[in-house]
Coordinates of C-alpha atoms and ligand atoms in Angstrom, one line a residue:
M21 CA 0.0 -8.0 8.8
F22 CA 1.5 -11.2 10.3
E23 CA 1.0 -10.0 13.9
T24 CA -1.1 -13.0 15.0
L25 CA 1.3 -15.4 13.3
S26 CA 4.3 -13.6 14.8
D27 CA 2.8 -13.8 18.3
R28 CA 1.8 -17.4 17.9
L29 CA 5.2 -18.5 16.7
T30 CA 6.9 -16.5 19.5
S31 CA 4.9 -18.3 22.1
V32 CA 5.7 -21.7 20.4
F33 CA 9.4 -20.9 20.6
S34 CA 9.3 -19.6 24.2
S35 CA 7.8 -22.8 25.4
L36 CA 10.9 -24.6 24.1
R37 CA 13.3 -22.3 25.9
S38 CA 13.5 -24.3 29.1
K39 CA 14.3 -27.6 27.3
G40 CA 17.8 -28.9 27.2
R41 CA 17.1 -31.3 24.4
L42 CA 14.1 -31.9 22.2
S43 CA 12.4 -35.3 22.3
D44 CA 10.4 -36.5 19.3
A45 CA 7.3 -35.8 21.4
D46 CA 8.5 -32.2 21.9
I47 CA 9.1 -31.9 18.2
D48 CA 5.6 -33.3 17.3
A49 CA 4.0 -30.9 19.8
T50 CA 5.9 -27.9 18.4
C51 CA 4.9 -28.9 14.8
R52 CA 1.3 -29.1 15.9
E53 CA 1.5 -25.6 17.3
I54 CA 3.2 -24.3 14.1
R55 CA 0.5 -26.0 12.0
I56 CA -2.3 -24.2 14.0
A57 CA -0.5 -20.9 13.7
L58 CA -0.2 -21.2 9.9
L59 CA -3.8 -22.3 9.5
E60 CA -5.0 -19.4 11.6
A61 CA -2.9 -17.1 9.4
D62 CA -4.9 -18.3 6.4
V63 CA -2.1 -20.2 4.8
A64 CA -3.3 -22.7 2.2
L65 CA -3.5 -26.3 3.5
P66 CA -1.0 -27.9 1.0
V67 CA 1.5 -25.2 2.0
V68 CA 1.0 -25.8 5.7
R69 CA 1.5 -29.5 5.2
D70 CA 4.7 -29.2 3.4
F71 CA 6.0 -26.5 5.8
V72 CA 5.3 -28.6 8.9
S73 CA 6.7 -31.8 7.5
H74 CA 10.0 -30.0 6.5
V75 CA 10.3 -28.5 9.9
R76 CA 9.7 -31.9 11.6
E77 CA 12.2 -33.6 9.4
R78 CA 14.9 -31.1 10.0
A79 CA 14.2 -30.8 13.7
R80 CA 14.6 -34.5 14.1
G81 CA 17.7 -34.6 12.1
T82 CA 19.3 -31.7 14.0
E83 CA 22.5 -32.6 15.9
V84 CA 22.9 -31.3 19.4
S85 CA 24.6 -27.9 18.9
Q86 CA 27.1 -26.1 21.1
A87 CA 26.2 -22.8 19.6
L88 CA 22.4 -22.9 19.6
N89 CA 20.0 -24.2 22.2
P90 CA 16.9 -26.2 21.0
A91 CA 14.7 -23.2 20.9
Q92 CA 17.1 -21.2 18.7
Q93 CA 17.6 -24.2 16.5
V94 CA 13.8 -24.4 15.9
V95 CA 13.7 -20.7 15.2
K96 CA 16.4 -21.1 12.6
I97 CA 14.6 -24.0 10.9
V98 CA 11.3 -22.1 10.8
N99 CA 13.1 -19.0 9.5
D100 CA 14.7 -21.1 6.7
E101 CA 11.4 -22.7 5.8
L102 CA 9.7 -19.3 5.7
V103 CA 12.4 -17.9 3.4
T104 CA 11.9 -21.0 1.2
I105 CA 8.2 -20.8 0.9
L106 CA 8.5 -17.1 0.2
G107 CA 10.7 -17.9 -2.7
G108 CA 14.3 -18.0 -1.5
E109 CA 16.2 -15.4 -3.5
T110 CA 14.8 -12.1 -4.7
R111 CA 13.7 -12.5 -8.3
R112 CA 14.7 -9.4 -10.2
L113 CA 13.0 -8.0 -13.4
R114 CA 14.3 -9.5 -16.6
F115 CA 15.1 -6.8 -19.1
A116 CA 14.7 -7.5 -22.9
K117 CA 17.9 -7.6 -24.9
N118 CA 16.3 -5.4 -27.4
P119 CA 14.3 -2.6 -25.7
P120 CA 11.6 -1.9 -24.9
T121 CA 11.1 -4.4 -22.1
V122 CA 7.4 -5.1 -22.0
I123 CA 5.7 -5.6 -18.6
M124 CA 2.1 -6.5 -18.5
L125 CA 0.0 -6.3 -15.3
A126 CA -3.0 -8.6 -14.7
G127 CA -5.3 -9.1 -11.8
L128 CA -8.8 -8.4 -10.4
Q129 CA -10.3 -5.0 -10.3
G130 CA -9.3 -3.3 -7.1
A131 CA -6.2 -5.3 -6.7
G132 CA -4.2 -2.2 -7.0
K133 CA -2.9 -2.5 -10.6
T134 CA -3.2 1.1 -11.7
T135 CA -1.5 2.3 -8.5
L136 CA 1.1 -0.4 -8.9
A137 CA 1.7 0.7 -12.5
G138 CA 2.6 4.2 -11.2
K139 CA 4.8 2.8 -8.4
L140 CA 6.7 0.5 -10.7
A141 CA 7.2 3.3 -13.2
L142 CA 8.5 5.7 -10.5
W143 CA 10.8 3.0 -9.1
L144 CA 12.2 2.3 -12.6
R145 CA 12.5 5.9 -13.4
E146 CA 14.6 6.5 -10.3
Q147 CA 16.9 3.8 -11.5
G148 CA 17.5 5.7 -14.7
H149 CA 14.9 4.0 -17.0
A150 CA 12.4 5.8 -19.2
P151 CA 9.2 3.9 -18.8
L152 CA 6.0 4.4 -20.7
L153 CA 2.7 3.7 -18.9
V154 CA 0.0 2.2 -21.1
A155 CA -3.7 2.5 -20.4
A156 CA -5.2 -0.8 -21.7
D157 CA -7.9 -0.9 -19.1
L158 CA -10.7 0.4 -21.1
Q159 CA -13.4 -1.4 -19.1
R160 CA -13.5 0.6 -15.8
P161 CA -14.9 4.1 -16.1
N162 CA -12.1 6.6 -15.3
A163 CA -9.3 4.0 -15.5
V164 CA -7.5 5.8 -18.3
Q165 CA -7.8 9.1 -16.4
Q166 CA -6.6 7.5 -13.2
L167 CA -3.5 6.2 -15.0
Q168 CA -2.9 9.6 -16.4
V169 CA -3.0 11.1 -12.9
V170 CA -0.7 8.4 -11.6
G171 CA 1.7 9.0 -14.5
E172 CA 1.8 12.7 -13.8
R173 CA 2.6 12.1 -10.2
A174 CA 5.3 9.6 -11.1
G175 CA 6.7 11.9 -13.8
V176 CA 6.2 9.3 -16.4
A177 CA 4.6 9.5 -19.9
V178 CA 1.3 7.7 -20.4
H179 CA 0.1 6.2 -23.7
A180 CA -3.7 6.2 -23.8
P181 CA -6.2 5.8 -26.6
E182 CA -7.2 9.0 -28.3
P183 CA -10.9 9.5 -27.9
G184 CA -12.6 8.0 -30.9
N185 CA -9.4 6.3 -32.0
G186 CA -9.1 2.7 -31.0
V187 CA -11.3 3.1 -27.9
G188 CA -12.6 -0.3 -26.9
D189 CA -9.8 -2.2 -28.3
P190 CA -7.2 -2.7 -25.6
V191 CA -5.2 -5.1 -27.8
Q192 CA -4.7 -2.3 -30.4
V193 CA -3.7 0.1 -27.6
A194 CA -1.2 -2.3 -26.2
R195 CA 0.3 -3.0 -29.6
G196 CA 0.4 0.7 -30.5
S197 CA 2.2 1.4 -27.3
V198 CA 5.2 -0.8 -28.1
E199 CA 5.6 1.0 -31.4
Q200 CA 5.3 4.4 -29.6
A201 CA 7.9 3.3 -27.0
R202 CA 10.3 2.5 -29.8
R203 CA 9.7 5.8 -31.5
L204 CA 10.1 7.8 -28.4
Q205 CA 12.9 5.8 -27.0
H206 CA 11.2 4.4 -23.9
D207 CA 13.1 1.4 -22.7
I208 CA 10.2 0.0 -20.7
V209 CA 6.5 -0.4 -21.3
I210 CA 4.2 -1.0 -18.4
I211 CA 0.7 -2.1 -19.6
D212 CA -2.2 -1.7 -17.2
T213 CA -5.0 -4.2 -18.2
A214 CA -8.6 -4.4 -17.2
G215 CA -9.8 -6.3 -14.1
R216 CA -13.2 -7.5 -13.1
L217 CA -14.6 -7.9 -9.6
G218 CA -14.5 -11.6 -10.0
I219 CA -12.8 -14.0 -12.4
D220 CA -14.6 -14.3 -15.7
Q221 CA -13.7 -15.8 -19.1
E222 CA -14.0 -12.6 -21.0
L223 CA -11.5 -11.0 -18.7
M224 CA -9.1 -13.9 -19.1
K225 CA -9.5 -13.9 -22.9
Q226 CA -8.8 -10.2 -23.2
A227 CA -5.7 -10.4 -21.0
A228 CA -4.5 -13.5 -23.0
D229 CA -5.1 -11.6 -26.3
I230 CA -3.0 -8.6 -25.1
R231 CA -0.3 -11.1 -24.0
D232 CA -0.3 -12.8 -27.4
A233 CA -0.2 -9.4 -29.3
V234 CA 2.7 -7.9 -27.4
Q235 CA 4.6 -11.0 -26.1
P236 CA 5.5 -9.3 -22.8
D237 CA 8.9 -10.0 -21.2
E238 CA 7.2 -10.2 -17.8
V239 CA 3.6 -10.8 -17.0
L240 CA 3.0 -9.7 -13.4
F241 CA 0.0 -10.9 -11.5
V242 CA -1.1 -8.3 -9.0
V243 CA -3.0 -9.5 -6.0
D244 CA -4.5 -7.9 -2.9
A245 CA -2.9 -9.6 0.1
M246 CA -6.0 -8.7 2.1
I247 CA -8.2 -11.2 0.3
G248 CA -6.7 -14.1 2.2
Q249 CA -7.5 -17.6 0.8
D250 CA -9.2 -16.1 -2.2
A251 CA -5.8 -14.8 -3.4
V252 CA -4.8 -18.4 -4.0
T253 CA -7.9 -19.3 -6.0
T254 CA -7.5 -16.1 -8.1
A255 CA -3.8 -16.8 -8.7
Q256 CA -4.7 -20.3 -9.9
A257 CA -7.3 -18.9 -12.3
F258 CA -4.9 -16.3 -13.7
M259 CA -2.2 -18.9 -14.0
E260 CA -4.5 -21.1 -16.1
G261 CA -6.2 -18.3 -18.1
V262 CA -3.3 -16.0 -18.8
G263 CA -0.1 -17.3 -17.2
F264 CA 2.3 -15.1 -15.4
D265 CA 6.0 -14.8 -14.5
G266 CA 5.8 -13.2 -11.2
V267 CA 3.5 -11.9 -8.4
V268 CA 3.1 -8.5 -6.9
L269 CA 1.5 -8.4 -3.5
T270 CA -0.4 -5.3 -2.7
K271 CA -1.9 -3.9 0.5
L272 CA 0.7 -5.6 2.7
D273 CA 0.2 -2.6 5.0
G274 CA -3.3 -3.9 5.9
D275 CA -4.2 -6.1 8.8
A276 CA -4.8 -9.3 6.9
R277 CA -3.3 -12.4 8.4
G278 CA -0.7 -12.9 5.7
G279 CA -1.8 -16.3 4.3
A280 CA -1.8 -15.0 0.8
A281 CA 1.8 -13.9 1.0
L282 CA 2.8 -17.3 2.4
S283 CA 0.8 -19.4 0.0
V284 CA 1.0 -17.8 -3.5
R285 CA 4.6 -18.8 -4.4
H286 CA 4.2 -22.4 -3.4
I287 CA 0.8 -22.8 -5.1
T288 CA 1.6 -21.1 -8.4
G289 CA 5.4 -21.8 -8.6
R290 CA 5.9 -18.2 -9.5
P291 CA 8.0 -15.8 -7.4
I292 CA 6.7 -12.8 -5.5
M293 CA 8.7 -10.0 -7.1
F294 CA 7.4 -6.8 -5.6
A295 CA 5.4 -5.7 -2.6
S296 CA 3.1 -2.7 -2.3
T297 CA 2.6 -1.3 1.2
G298 CA 0.4 1.8 1.0
E299 CA -1.5 4.2 -1.2
K300 CA 1.4 6.5 -1.9
L301 CA 3.7 5.9 -4.9
E302 CA 6.7 5.5 -2.7
D303 CA 5.1 2.6 -0.7
F304 CA 6.7 0.0 -2.9
D305 CA 9.8 -2.1 -3.2
A306 CA 11.3 -5.3 -4.5
F307 CA 10.2 -8.3 -2.4
H308 CA 12.9 -9.9 -0.2
P309 CA 11.9 -13.3 1.2
D310 CA 14.6 -13.2 3.9
R311 CA 13.5 -9.7 5.1
M312 CA 9.9 -10.8 5.2
A313 CA 10.8 -14.0 7.2
S314 CA 12.7 -11.9 9.7
R315 CA 9.8 -9.6 10.0
I316 CA 7.5 -12.5 10.8
L317 CA 9.9 -13.9 13.4
D318 CA 10.9 -10.5 14.9
Ligands
LIG16 P1 -7.0 -1.6 -9.9 O1 -8.5 -1.7 -10.0 O2 -6.5 -3.0 -9.8 O3 -6.4 -0.7 -10.9 O4 -6.8 -1.0 -8.4 P2 -6.4 0.5 -8.0 O5 -5.0 0.8 -8.3 O6 -7.4 1.5 -8.5 O7 -6.4 0.4 -6.4 C1 -7.6 0.1 -5.7 C2 -7.6 0.8 -4.4 O8 -6.6 0.2 -3.5 C3 -7.2 2.3 -4.4 O9 -8.0 3.0 -3.5 C4 -5.8 2.4 -4.0 O10 -5.4 3.6 -3.5 C5 -5.7 1.2 -3.1 N1 -4.3 0.6 -3.0 C6 -3.6 0.2 -4.0 N2 -2.4 -0.4 -3.5 C7 -2.5 -0.2 -2.1 C8 -1.6 -0.6 -1.1 O11 -0.5 -1.2 -1.2 N3 -2.0 -0.4 0.2 C9 -3.2 0.2 0.4 N4 -3.6 0.5 1.7 N5 -4.1 0.6 -0.5 C10 -3.7 0.4 -1.8

């Protein structure tokens, strides 16, 4: 991920290296190159526009510095802008004052929700929490069983509908899980919801019904970073249909061009909170905008 963008930006910066001072024409030419690099990386157009105009503004306003040459100054400006569009600070999970903290996952089928549920559960367990995983995806064949397998691997309990008891009603399952968590002293509930291959109203309504029933402390929108520009459209649809507090990017280990990662925060106004970087449960961490920016500019 980001290799093409990294290479492109590196060559933009190296062309500035010989310059003693940047003219407005140099800055404009640099901004044009940055624009192309971002568009090629599949970054959404409004994000590209804002990014480039901020870089231009700051580059023009930059004083001649003793410490940094023009190329280094532009690198610093681009780095700062990358950190900004990626969300600035790391946004941590908000825990409920009265446990359990309820976390609901939403997203398209195949986004990596079920895997993510296990990853998040393991991550929280390692920090001393006692999460309960909840199988509220009753749509996809085997989804319940898949979550049970994931729960076992993560060493975390799974609340799933008993056969013949509440099957087909994910709202009931979700509601029941919060009571179960209270009874069994789980301090966190992670609800895996159903996805579809595409956005549809029924899916949105079901997710919204679960949200209304359990009033989650955090709704996390899980999105596959490999789907490029579609990630933005999907995020907008979920924002309207369900609403969410944070984003989880999955499959950041893939060879997509990175546009989803760079666009989703700006487009939805919601922070990227976690990143998933592989199929194993350990391939997961909190999302750090500054580290991601450094990786791009490395
Ligand atoms: P769901 O339909 O949203 O619940 O998606 P799943 O959790 O079943 O994941 C769909 C596929 O993506 C599975 O084959 C996962 O192993 C795979 N997957 C999930 N997260 C990642 C990731 O971060 N990187 C890679 N490479 N694969 C992932």
